[in-house]
XYZ file of C-alpha atoms in Angstrom:
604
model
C -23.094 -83.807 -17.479
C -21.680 -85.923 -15.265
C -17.987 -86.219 -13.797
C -15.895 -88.004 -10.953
C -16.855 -88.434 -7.691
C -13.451 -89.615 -6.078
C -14.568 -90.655 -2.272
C -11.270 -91.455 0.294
C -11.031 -94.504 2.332
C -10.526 -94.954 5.442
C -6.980 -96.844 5.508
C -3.372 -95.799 5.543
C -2.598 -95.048 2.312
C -6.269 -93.199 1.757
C -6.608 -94.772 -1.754
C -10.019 -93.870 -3.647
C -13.346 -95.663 -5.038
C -14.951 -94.354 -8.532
C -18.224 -93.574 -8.818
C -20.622 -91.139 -10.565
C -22.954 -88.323 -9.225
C -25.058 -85.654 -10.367
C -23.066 -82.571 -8.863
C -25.299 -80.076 -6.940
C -25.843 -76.345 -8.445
C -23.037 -73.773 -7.611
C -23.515 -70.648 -5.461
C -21.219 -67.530 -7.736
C -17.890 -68.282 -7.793
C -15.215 -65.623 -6.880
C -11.958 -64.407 -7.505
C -10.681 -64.175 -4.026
C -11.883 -65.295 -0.404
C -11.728 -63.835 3.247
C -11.151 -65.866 6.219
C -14.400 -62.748 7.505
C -16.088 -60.253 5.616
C -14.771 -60.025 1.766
C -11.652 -59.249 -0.038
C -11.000 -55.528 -0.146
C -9.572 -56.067 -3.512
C -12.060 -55.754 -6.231
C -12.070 -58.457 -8.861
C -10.348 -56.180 -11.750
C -7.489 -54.718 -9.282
C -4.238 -54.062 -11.352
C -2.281 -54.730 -8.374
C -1.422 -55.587 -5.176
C -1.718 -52.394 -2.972
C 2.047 -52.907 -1.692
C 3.735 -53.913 -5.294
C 5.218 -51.520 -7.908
C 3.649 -52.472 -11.101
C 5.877 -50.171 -12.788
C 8.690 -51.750 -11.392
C 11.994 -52.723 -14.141
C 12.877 -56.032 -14.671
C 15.985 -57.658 -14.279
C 18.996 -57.711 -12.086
C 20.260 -59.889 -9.040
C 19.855 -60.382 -5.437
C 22.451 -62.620 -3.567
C 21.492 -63.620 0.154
C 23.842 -65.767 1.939
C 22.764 -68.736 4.684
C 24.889 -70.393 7.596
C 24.640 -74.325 6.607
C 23.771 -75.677 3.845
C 21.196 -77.992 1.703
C 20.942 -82.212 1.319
C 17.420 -82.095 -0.855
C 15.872 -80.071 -3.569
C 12.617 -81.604 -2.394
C 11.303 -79.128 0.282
C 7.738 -80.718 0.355
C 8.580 -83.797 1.880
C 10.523 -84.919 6.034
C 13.858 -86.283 4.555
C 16.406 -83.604 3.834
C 17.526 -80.133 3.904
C 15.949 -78.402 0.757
C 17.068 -74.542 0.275
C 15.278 -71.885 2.262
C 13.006 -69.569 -0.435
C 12.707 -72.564 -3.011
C 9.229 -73.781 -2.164
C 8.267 -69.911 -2.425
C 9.903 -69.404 -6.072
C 9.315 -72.178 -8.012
C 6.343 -73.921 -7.109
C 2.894 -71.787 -7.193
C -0.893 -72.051 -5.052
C -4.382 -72.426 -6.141
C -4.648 -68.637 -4.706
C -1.944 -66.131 -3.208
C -2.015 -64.133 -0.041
C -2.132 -60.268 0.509
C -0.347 -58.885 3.276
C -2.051 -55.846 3.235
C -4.844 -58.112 5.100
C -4.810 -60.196 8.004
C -6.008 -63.591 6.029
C -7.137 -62.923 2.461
C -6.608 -64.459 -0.570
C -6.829 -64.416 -4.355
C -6.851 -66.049 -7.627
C -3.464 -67.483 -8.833
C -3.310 -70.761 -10.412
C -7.377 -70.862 -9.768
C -9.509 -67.929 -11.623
C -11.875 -68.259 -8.984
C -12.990 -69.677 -5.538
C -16.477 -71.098 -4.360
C -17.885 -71.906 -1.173
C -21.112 -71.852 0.971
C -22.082 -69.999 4.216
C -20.578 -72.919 6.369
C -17.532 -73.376 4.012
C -18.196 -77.269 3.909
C -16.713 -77.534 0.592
C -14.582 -75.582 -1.623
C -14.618 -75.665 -5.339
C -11.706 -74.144 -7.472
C -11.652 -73.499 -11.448
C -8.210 -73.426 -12.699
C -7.026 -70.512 -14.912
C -6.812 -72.136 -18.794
C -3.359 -70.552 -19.446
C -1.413 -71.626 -16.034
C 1.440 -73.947 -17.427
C 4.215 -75.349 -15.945
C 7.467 -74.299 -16.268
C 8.240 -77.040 -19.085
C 5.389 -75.737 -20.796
C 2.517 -78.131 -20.168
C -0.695 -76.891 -18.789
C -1.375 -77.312 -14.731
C -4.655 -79.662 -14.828
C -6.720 -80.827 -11.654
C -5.547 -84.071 -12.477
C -2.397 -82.549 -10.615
C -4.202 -80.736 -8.067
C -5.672 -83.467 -7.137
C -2.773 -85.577 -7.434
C -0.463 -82.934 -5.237
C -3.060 -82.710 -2.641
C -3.439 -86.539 -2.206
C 0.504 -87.229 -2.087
C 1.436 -84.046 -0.089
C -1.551 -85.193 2.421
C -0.237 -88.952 2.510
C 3.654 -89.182 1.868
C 4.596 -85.142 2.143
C 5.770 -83.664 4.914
C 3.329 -83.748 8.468
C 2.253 -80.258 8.015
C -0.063 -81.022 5.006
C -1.279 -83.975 6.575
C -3.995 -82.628 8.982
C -5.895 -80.656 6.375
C -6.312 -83.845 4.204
C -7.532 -86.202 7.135
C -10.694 -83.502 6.827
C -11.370 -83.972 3.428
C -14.360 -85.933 2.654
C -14.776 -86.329 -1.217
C -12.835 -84.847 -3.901
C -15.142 -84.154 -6.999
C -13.898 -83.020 -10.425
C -16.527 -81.126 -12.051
C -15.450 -80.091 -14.814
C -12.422 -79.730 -17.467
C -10.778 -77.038 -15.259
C -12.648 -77.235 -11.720
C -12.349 -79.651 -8.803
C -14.562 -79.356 -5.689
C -13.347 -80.696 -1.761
C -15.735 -81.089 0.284
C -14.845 -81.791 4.092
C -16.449 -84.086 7.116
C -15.695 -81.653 9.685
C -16.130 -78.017 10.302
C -13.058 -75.940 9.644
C -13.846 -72.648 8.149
C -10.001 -71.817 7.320
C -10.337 -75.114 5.237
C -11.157 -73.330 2.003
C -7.845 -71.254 2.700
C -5.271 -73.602 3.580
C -6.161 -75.748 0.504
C -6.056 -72.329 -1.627
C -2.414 -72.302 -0.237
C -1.744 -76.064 -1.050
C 1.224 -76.334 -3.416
C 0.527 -77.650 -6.538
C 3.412 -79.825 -8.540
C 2.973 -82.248 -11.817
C 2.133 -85.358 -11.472
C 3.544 -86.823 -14.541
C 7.142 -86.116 -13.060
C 6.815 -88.212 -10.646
C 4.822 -91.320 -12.380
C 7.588 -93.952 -11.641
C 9.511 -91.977 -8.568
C 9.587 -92.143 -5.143
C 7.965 -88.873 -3.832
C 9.125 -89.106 -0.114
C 12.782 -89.987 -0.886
C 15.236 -87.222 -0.893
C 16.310 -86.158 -4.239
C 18.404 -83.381 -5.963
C 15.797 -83.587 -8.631
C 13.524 -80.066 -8.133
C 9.752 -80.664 -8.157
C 8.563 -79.242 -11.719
C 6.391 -75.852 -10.458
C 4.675 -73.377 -11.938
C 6.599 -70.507 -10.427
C 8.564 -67.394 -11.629
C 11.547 -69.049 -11.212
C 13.476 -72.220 -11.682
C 16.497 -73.855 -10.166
C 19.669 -72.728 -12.080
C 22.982 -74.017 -10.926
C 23.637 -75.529 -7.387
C 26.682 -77.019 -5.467
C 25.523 -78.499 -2.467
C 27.267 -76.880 0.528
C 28.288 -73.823 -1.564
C 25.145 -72.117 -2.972
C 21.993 -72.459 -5.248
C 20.774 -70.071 -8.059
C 16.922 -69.564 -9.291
C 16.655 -68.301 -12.490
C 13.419 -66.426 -13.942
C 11.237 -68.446 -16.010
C 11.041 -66.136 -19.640
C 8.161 -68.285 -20.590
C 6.651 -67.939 -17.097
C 3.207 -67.521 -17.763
C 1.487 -65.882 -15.006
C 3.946 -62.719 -15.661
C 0.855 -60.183 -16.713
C -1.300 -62.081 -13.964
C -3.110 -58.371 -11.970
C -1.834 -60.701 -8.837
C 1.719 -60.667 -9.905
C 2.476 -57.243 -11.014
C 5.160 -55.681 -9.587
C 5.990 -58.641 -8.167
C 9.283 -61.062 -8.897
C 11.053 -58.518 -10.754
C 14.367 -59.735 -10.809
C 16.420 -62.391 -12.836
C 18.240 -64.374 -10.161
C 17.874 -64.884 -7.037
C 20.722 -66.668 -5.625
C 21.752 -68.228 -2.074
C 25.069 -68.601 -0.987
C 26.151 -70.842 2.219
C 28.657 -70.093 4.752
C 30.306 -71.973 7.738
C 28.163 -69.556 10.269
C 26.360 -66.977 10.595
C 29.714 -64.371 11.207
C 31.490 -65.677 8.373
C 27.913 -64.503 6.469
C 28.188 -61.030 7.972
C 31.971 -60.933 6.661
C 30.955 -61.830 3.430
C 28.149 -59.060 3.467
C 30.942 -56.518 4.252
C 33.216 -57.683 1.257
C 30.639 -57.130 -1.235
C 30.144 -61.192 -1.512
C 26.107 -60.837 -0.720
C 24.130 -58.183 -1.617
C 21.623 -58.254 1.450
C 21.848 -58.944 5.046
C 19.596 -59.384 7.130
C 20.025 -57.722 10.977
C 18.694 -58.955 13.997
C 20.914 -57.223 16.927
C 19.769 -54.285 17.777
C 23.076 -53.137 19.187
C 25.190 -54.543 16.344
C 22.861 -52.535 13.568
C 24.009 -49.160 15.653
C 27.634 -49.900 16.027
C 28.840 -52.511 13.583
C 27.964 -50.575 10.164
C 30.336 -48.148 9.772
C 32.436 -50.041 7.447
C 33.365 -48.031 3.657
C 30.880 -49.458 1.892
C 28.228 -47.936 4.293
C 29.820 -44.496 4.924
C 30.180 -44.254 0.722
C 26.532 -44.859 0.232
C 27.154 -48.268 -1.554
C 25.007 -50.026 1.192
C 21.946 -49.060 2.618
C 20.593 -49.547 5.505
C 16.711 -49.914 5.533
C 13.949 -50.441 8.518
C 10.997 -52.109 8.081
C 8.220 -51.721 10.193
C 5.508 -54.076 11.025
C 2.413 -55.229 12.935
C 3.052 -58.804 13.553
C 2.815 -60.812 16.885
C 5.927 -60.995 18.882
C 6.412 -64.848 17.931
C 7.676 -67.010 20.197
C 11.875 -67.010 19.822
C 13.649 -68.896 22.850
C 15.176 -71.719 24.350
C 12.202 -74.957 24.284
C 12.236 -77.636 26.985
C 11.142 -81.154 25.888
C 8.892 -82.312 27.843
C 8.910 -85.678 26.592
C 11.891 -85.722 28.824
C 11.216 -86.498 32.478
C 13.076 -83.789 33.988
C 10.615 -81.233 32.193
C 7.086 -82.722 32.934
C 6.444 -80.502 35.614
C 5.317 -76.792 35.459
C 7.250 -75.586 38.558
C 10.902 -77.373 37.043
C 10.001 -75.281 33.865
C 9.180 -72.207 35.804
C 12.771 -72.814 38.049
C 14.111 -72.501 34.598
C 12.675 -69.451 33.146
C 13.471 -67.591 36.245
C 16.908 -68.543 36.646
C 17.274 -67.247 32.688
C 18.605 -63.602 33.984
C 17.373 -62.006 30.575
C 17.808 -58.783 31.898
C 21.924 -59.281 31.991
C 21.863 -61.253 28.717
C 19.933 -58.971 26.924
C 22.186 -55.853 27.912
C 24.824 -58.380 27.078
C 23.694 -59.303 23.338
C 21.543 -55.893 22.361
C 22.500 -53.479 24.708
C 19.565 -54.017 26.954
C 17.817 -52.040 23.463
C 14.974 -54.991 22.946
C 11.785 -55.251 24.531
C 10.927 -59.001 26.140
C 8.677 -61.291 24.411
C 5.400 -61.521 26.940
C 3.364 -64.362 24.988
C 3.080 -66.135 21.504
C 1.188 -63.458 20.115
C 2.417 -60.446 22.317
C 2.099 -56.828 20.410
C -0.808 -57.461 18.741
C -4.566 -57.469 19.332
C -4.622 -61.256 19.712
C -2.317 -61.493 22.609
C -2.717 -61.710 26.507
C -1.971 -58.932 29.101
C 0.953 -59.759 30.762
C -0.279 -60.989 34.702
C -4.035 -59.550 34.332
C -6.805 -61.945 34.674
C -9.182 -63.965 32.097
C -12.179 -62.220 32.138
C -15.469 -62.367 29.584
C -15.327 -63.997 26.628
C -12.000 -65.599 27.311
C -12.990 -66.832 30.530
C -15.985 -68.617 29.175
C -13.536 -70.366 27.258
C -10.934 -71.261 29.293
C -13.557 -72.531 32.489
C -14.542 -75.898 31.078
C -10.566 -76.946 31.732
C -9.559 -74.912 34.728
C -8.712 -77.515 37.065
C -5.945 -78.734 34.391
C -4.767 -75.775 33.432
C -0.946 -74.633 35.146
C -1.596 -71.874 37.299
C -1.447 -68.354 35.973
C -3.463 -69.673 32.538
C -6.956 -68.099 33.962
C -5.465 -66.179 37.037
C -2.801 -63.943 35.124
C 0.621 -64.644 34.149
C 3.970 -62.725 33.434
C 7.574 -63.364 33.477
C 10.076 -62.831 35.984
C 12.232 -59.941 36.005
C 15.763 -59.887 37.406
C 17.836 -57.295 38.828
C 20.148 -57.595 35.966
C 22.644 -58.708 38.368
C 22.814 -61.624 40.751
C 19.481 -62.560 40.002
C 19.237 -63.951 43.687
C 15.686 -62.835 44.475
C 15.086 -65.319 40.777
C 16.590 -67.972 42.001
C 15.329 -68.455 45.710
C 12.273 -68.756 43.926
C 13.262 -71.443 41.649
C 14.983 -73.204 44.148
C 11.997 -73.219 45.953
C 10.157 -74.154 43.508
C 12.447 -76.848 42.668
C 12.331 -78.424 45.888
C 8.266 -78.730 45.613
C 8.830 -80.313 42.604
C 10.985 -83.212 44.607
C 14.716 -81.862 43.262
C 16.679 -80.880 46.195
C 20.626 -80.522 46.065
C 22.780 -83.082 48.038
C 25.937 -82.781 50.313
C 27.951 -81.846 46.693
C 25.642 -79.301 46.099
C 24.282 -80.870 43.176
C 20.553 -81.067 42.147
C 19.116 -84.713 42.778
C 16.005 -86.062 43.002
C 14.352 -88.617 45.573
C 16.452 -91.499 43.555
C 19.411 -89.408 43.850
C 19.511 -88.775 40.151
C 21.267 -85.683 39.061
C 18.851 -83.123 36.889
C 21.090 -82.393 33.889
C 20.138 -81.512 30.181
C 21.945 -80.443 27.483
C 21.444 -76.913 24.721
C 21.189 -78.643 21.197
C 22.542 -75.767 18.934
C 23.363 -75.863 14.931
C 27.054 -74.804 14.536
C 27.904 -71.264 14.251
C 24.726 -70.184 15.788
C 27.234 -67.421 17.449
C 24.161 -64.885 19.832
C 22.715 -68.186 20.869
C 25.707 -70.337 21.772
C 26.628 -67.137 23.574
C 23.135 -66.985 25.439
C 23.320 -70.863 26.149
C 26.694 -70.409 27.699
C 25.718 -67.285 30.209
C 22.330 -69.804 31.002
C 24.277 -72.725 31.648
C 26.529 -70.677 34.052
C 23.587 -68.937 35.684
C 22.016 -72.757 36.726
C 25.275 -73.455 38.632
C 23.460 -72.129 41.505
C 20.690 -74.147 41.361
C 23.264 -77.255 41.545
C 22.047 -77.697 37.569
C 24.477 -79.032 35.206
C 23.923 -78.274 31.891
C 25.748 -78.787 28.893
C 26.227 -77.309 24.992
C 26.052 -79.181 21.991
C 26.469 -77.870 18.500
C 25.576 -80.196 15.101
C 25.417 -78.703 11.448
C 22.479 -77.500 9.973
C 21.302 -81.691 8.896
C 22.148 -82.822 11.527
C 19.379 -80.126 13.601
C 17.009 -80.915 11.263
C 17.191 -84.720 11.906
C 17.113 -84.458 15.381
C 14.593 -82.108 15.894
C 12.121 -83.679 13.411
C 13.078 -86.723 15.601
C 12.955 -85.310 19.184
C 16.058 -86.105 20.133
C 17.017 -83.086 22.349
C 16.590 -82.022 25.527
C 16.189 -78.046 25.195
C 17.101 -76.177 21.690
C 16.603 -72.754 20.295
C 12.950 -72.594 18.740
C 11.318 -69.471 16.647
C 7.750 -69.716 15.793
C 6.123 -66.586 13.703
C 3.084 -65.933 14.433
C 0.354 -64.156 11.933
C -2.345 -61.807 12.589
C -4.551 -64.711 11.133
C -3.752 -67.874 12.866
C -5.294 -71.177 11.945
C -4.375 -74.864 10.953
C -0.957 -74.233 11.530
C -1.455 -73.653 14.921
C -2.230 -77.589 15.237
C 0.450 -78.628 13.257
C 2.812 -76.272 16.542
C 0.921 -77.685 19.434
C -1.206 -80.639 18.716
C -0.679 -83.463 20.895
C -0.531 -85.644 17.742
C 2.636 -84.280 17.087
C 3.752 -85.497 20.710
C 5.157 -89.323 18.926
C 4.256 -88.536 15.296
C 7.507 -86.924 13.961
C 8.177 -83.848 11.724
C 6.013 -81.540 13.561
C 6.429 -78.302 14.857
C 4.895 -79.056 18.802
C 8.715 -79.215 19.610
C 7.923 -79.167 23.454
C 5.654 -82.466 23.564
C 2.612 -80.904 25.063
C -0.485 -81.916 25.137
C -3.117 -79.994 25.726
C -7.269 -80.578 25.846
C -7.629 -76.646 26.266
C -5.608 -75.176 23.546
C -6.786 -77.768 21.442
C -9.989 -76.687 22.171
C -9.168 -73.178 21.384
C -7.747 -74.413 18.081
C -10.848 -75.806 17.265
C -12.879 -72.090 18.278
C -10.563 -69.993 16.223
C -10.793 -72.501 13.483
C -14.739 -71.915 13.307
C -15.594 -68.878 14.615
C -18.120 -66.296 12.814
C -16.880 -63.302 14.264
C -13.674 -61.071 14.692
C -14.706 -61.293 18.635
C -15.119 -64.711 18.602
C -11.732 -65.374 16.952
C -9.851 -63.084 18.954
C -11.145 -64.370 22.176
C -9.990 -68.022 20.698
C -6.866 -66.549 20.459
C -6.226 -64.737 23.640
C -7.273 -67.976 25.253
C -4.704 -70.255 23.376
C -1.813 -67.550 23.986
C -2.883 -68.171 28.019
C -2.520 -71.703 27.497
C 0.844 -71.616 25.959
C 2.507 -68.981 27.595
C 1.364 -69.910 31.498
C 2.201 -73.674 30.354
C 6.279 -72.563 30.578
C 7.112 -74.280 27.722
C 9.988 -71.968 26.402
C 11.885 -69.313 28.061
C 11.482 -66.507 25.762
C 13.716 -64.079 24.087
C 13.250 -60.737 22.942
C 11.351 -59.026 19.246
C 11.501 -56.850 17.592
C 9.192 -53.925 15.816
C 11.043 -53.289 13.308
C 12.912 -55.517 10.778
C 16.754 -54.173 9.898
C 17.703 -55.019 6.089
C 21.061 -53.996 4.805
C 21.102 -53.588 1.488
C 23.412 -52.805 -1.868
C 21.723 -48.981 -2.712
C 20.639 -51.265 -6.368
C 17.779 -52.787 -4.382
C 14.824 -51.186 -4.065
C 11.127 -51.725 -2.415
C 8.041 -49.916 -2.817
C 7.546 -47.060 -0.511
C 4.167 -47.834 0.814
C 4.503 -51.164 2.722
C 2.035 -53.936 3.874
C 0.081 -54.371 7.335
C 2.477 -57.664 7.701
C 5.615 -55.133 6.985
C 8.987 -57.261 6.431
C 6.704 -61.024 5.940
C 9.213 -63.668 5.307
C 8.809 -63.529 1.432
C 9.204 -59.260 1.329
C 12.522 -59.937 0.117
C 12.639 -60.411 -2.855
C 8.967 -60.945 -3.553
C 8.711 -57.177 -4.630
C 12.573 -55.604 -4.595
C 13.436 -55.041 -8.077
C 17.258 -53.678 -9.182
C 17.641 -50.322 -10.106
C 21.015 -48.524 -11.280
């Protein structure tokens, strides 16, 4: 038999040509994929390792958000869709475990197939996924999601797509990718592609911002909203992949609702008065002396640690270097060492939180802090030595202060400065050879309290330097616009980082995302080597290999002084009504940004 061959143009709008071709004989097809070795999840598991399949059904879980939501499209650049929505009501080809750094496994798709060099992937759709109106999920709308998401959706789906070569359907239920260039996570990040129905959106505008949800396939759909105030997801009853082995245990409970608040202390206060029902703590020093109030000393709220074995992340103030005052290394290094974290973090956590040291710092894929490249990661990194900042290949750590004064910090900067051509005039301001002053200003979203306080102690730490900087707060659409846009000068940026890192890490610092707007490379850089690195990590055959990638890229980012970094933690801090419970044996990933409520279920 013979089916579709659909082959993309080269143009704009990457339309297609028909044609017909005999399609080549398949290797076994399987019911989950690695990114190495094999799943460690045989095909008839009854669960995932980390969910409770005996878990009871039903009850609530009410989280509350500073800001609010414009959109209840959150596939697409325009608007503010709900945080969690994507995740609830719209389903993937295959789902992730977290009880493994990068594996995946049949959802939507009954099984998987690929070759040795992963230059195609084929999936094969289960027959009873539906949508939550009832109608069957076809590849007419997996191809049709991948195509619009890749085209009109939002830049992060974009660079996957440019590597697709042909898109075959081969069969009632099964549709084959094949790509022009080698990617091995390929096969993954498609398996992780949302999939939405087409028909819906037959005589719409995709990319426009609507308050009309994308029809999923999900375990929930959107309930009542008031945008500004708070949105409710409601469980599908007819949802049909509710005996799926890959869902037991999981999405247990009935609603799931988000409420939105002014800023993040008015959220806290609502927590306290029994308006939320979970809270989620990141002060170390306000999780030891801040929960004493009655409904935690009666045993009505508990409060629950989490721990994990995640990279640090980077969390911390960015510099745009699209902006003239931050295109050299030594003005960004000035910066980081005037940033006395040592008397800001004793400020905000009590001095309790260990420093972030690189992107992907506590973990087996980060750099030592200051120690050489050597071996494997040397190799790598030679071939662009004489661009790389110093410190990328020699070793390279952050400051530390005295917790005081800081002077020792910022002699150095000032020296530093003055190399770079900024010296400070008769005034004692900072000026450079035209006599220009070297301001910027903090871009924060309103009510952003621990980071308007950190931006104030900053600004008044640069006085020194002759450095005026200023504060500006904007709601929550208003960030999102400007960021997506560029339009700052430094703002607060958080990027998690995974134990499996991949495509996404071109979509943070590829230099394409230097002009093209909506991406995450929030810092402008642009970088040969950790492009390069991208590319390694992206194909390598081996654990080594890919962790040598990896320790190579977080040299690249963290010597290039992009961001001056905050602090992590190793332990996530929920607080919780005592109703809500999670399974006792946890995942490798610990607290991942779907835990909650992706297996809590509600328990009198």
């Amino acid at each position: 038999m013979k089916y579709q061959i659909f082959k993309k143009l080269r143009n704009a709008t990457a339309a297609f040509c028909l044609c017909t071709a005999a399609i080549p004989a398949l290797a076994a097809p399987e019911h989950g994929i690695a990114m190495y070795g094999t799943p460690a999840l045989p095909p008839d598991f009854v669960s995932l390792p980390y969910a409770n399949p005996d878990a009871p059904a039903g009850g609530r879980i009410v989280f509350g958000e500073s800001g609010s939501f414009d959109s209840l499209n959150p596939f697409i650049l325009k608007g503010r869709a709900p945080w969690g929505q994507a995740g609830l009501t719209v389903e993937t080809l295959l789902g992730r475990s977290y009880d493994e750094p990068f594996t995946l496994y049949g959802l939507l798709a009954e099984s998987v197939d690929t070759d040795e060099a992963r230059s195609f992937v084929e999936f094969t759709l289960r027959a009873q996924a539906r949508f939550s109106d009832g109608s069957p999920v076809t590849v007419a709308d997996v191809l049709w999601s991948f195509e619009t998401l890749g085209t009109i959706g939002h830049p992060r789906y974009i660079n996957a797509w440019q590597k697709i070569e042909t898109v075959e359907i081969t069969g009632p239920r099964s549709i084959r990718f094949t790509f022009n260039e080698a990617d091995r996570e390929l096969p993954l990040i498609l398996g992780l592609r949302p999939i939405l129905q087409k028909v819906q959106w037959a005589e719409k505008d995709f990319a426009a911002s609507t308050l009309e949800a994308p029809i999923g396939s999900g375990p929930y759909t959107v309930g009542g909203y008031e945008t500004g105030r708070f949105i409710s997801f409601v469980k599908n009853p007819d949802w049909w992949g509710k005996d799926l082995n890959f869902n037991k245990g999981r999405h247990n409970l009935d609603e799931v609702r988000y409420d939105f608040f002014g800023d993040g202390g008015v959220v806290f206060e609502a927590f306290k008065a029994g308006e939320i029902t979970s809270y989620r703590e990141t002060n170390a020093a306000k999780w030891a002396q801040q929960y004493d109030f009655p409904a935690v000393t009666a045993g009505e709220i508990v409060k629950s640690e989490i721990p994990h074995a995640r990279p640090s992340g980077i969390d911390g103030f960015v510099m745009n270097t699209r902006r003239p005052q931050f295109t050299d290394w030594r003005v960004r290094e000035a910066l980081i060492l005037a940033f006395n974290f040592e008397q800001i973090n004793t400020t905000i956590t009590g001095g309790t939180a260990p420093r972030i040291q690189s992107y992907f710092h506590n973990s087996v894929l980060g750099m030592e802090p200051g120690a050489p490249a050597s071996g494997p990661v040397l190799a790598l990194l030679g071939p662009y030595a004489a661009n790389l900042p110093p410190g990328t290949i020699e070793g390279y750590a952050l400051p530390v202060s005295d917790g005081g004064t800081n002077r020792k910090n910022i002699r150095a900067a000032k020296k530093l400065l003055e190399e770079a051509g900024w010296r400070a005039n008769e005034a004692g301001v900072l000026v450079n050879s035209q006599g220009s002053p070297f301001t910027f200003d903090i871009l924060l979203t309103n009510g952003a309290a621990e980071k308007i306080t950190i931006a104030n102690m900053y600004i008044e730490a640069l006085k020194p330097l002759g450095i005026n900087a200023t504060l500006t707060t904007v709601d929550s659409a208003q960030m999102t616009e400007r960021t997506s846009a560029y339009d700052f000068d430094m703002t607060h940026m958080i990027r998690n980082m995974s134990l499996s890192p991949g495509n996404e890490q071109t979509y943070y610092w590829g230099s394409a995302g230097v002009t093209v707007p909506g991406s995450r490379n929030l810092m402008g850089m642009h970088s040969p080597a950790a492009e390069a690195m991208i590319t390694t990590l992206l194909n390598a055959t081996s654990q080594e290999e890919f962790i040598a990638a990896t320790r190579a890229l977080d040299r690249v980012l963290t010597a290039g002084r992009y961001v001056i970094p905050f602090w992590y933690s190793e332990i996530s801090r929920l607080a919780h009504i005592k109703e809500l419970k999670f399974p006792e044996r946890l995942p490798v990933y610990g607290d991942w940004p779907g835990f909650q409520p992706d297996v809590w279920w509600y328990e009198e």
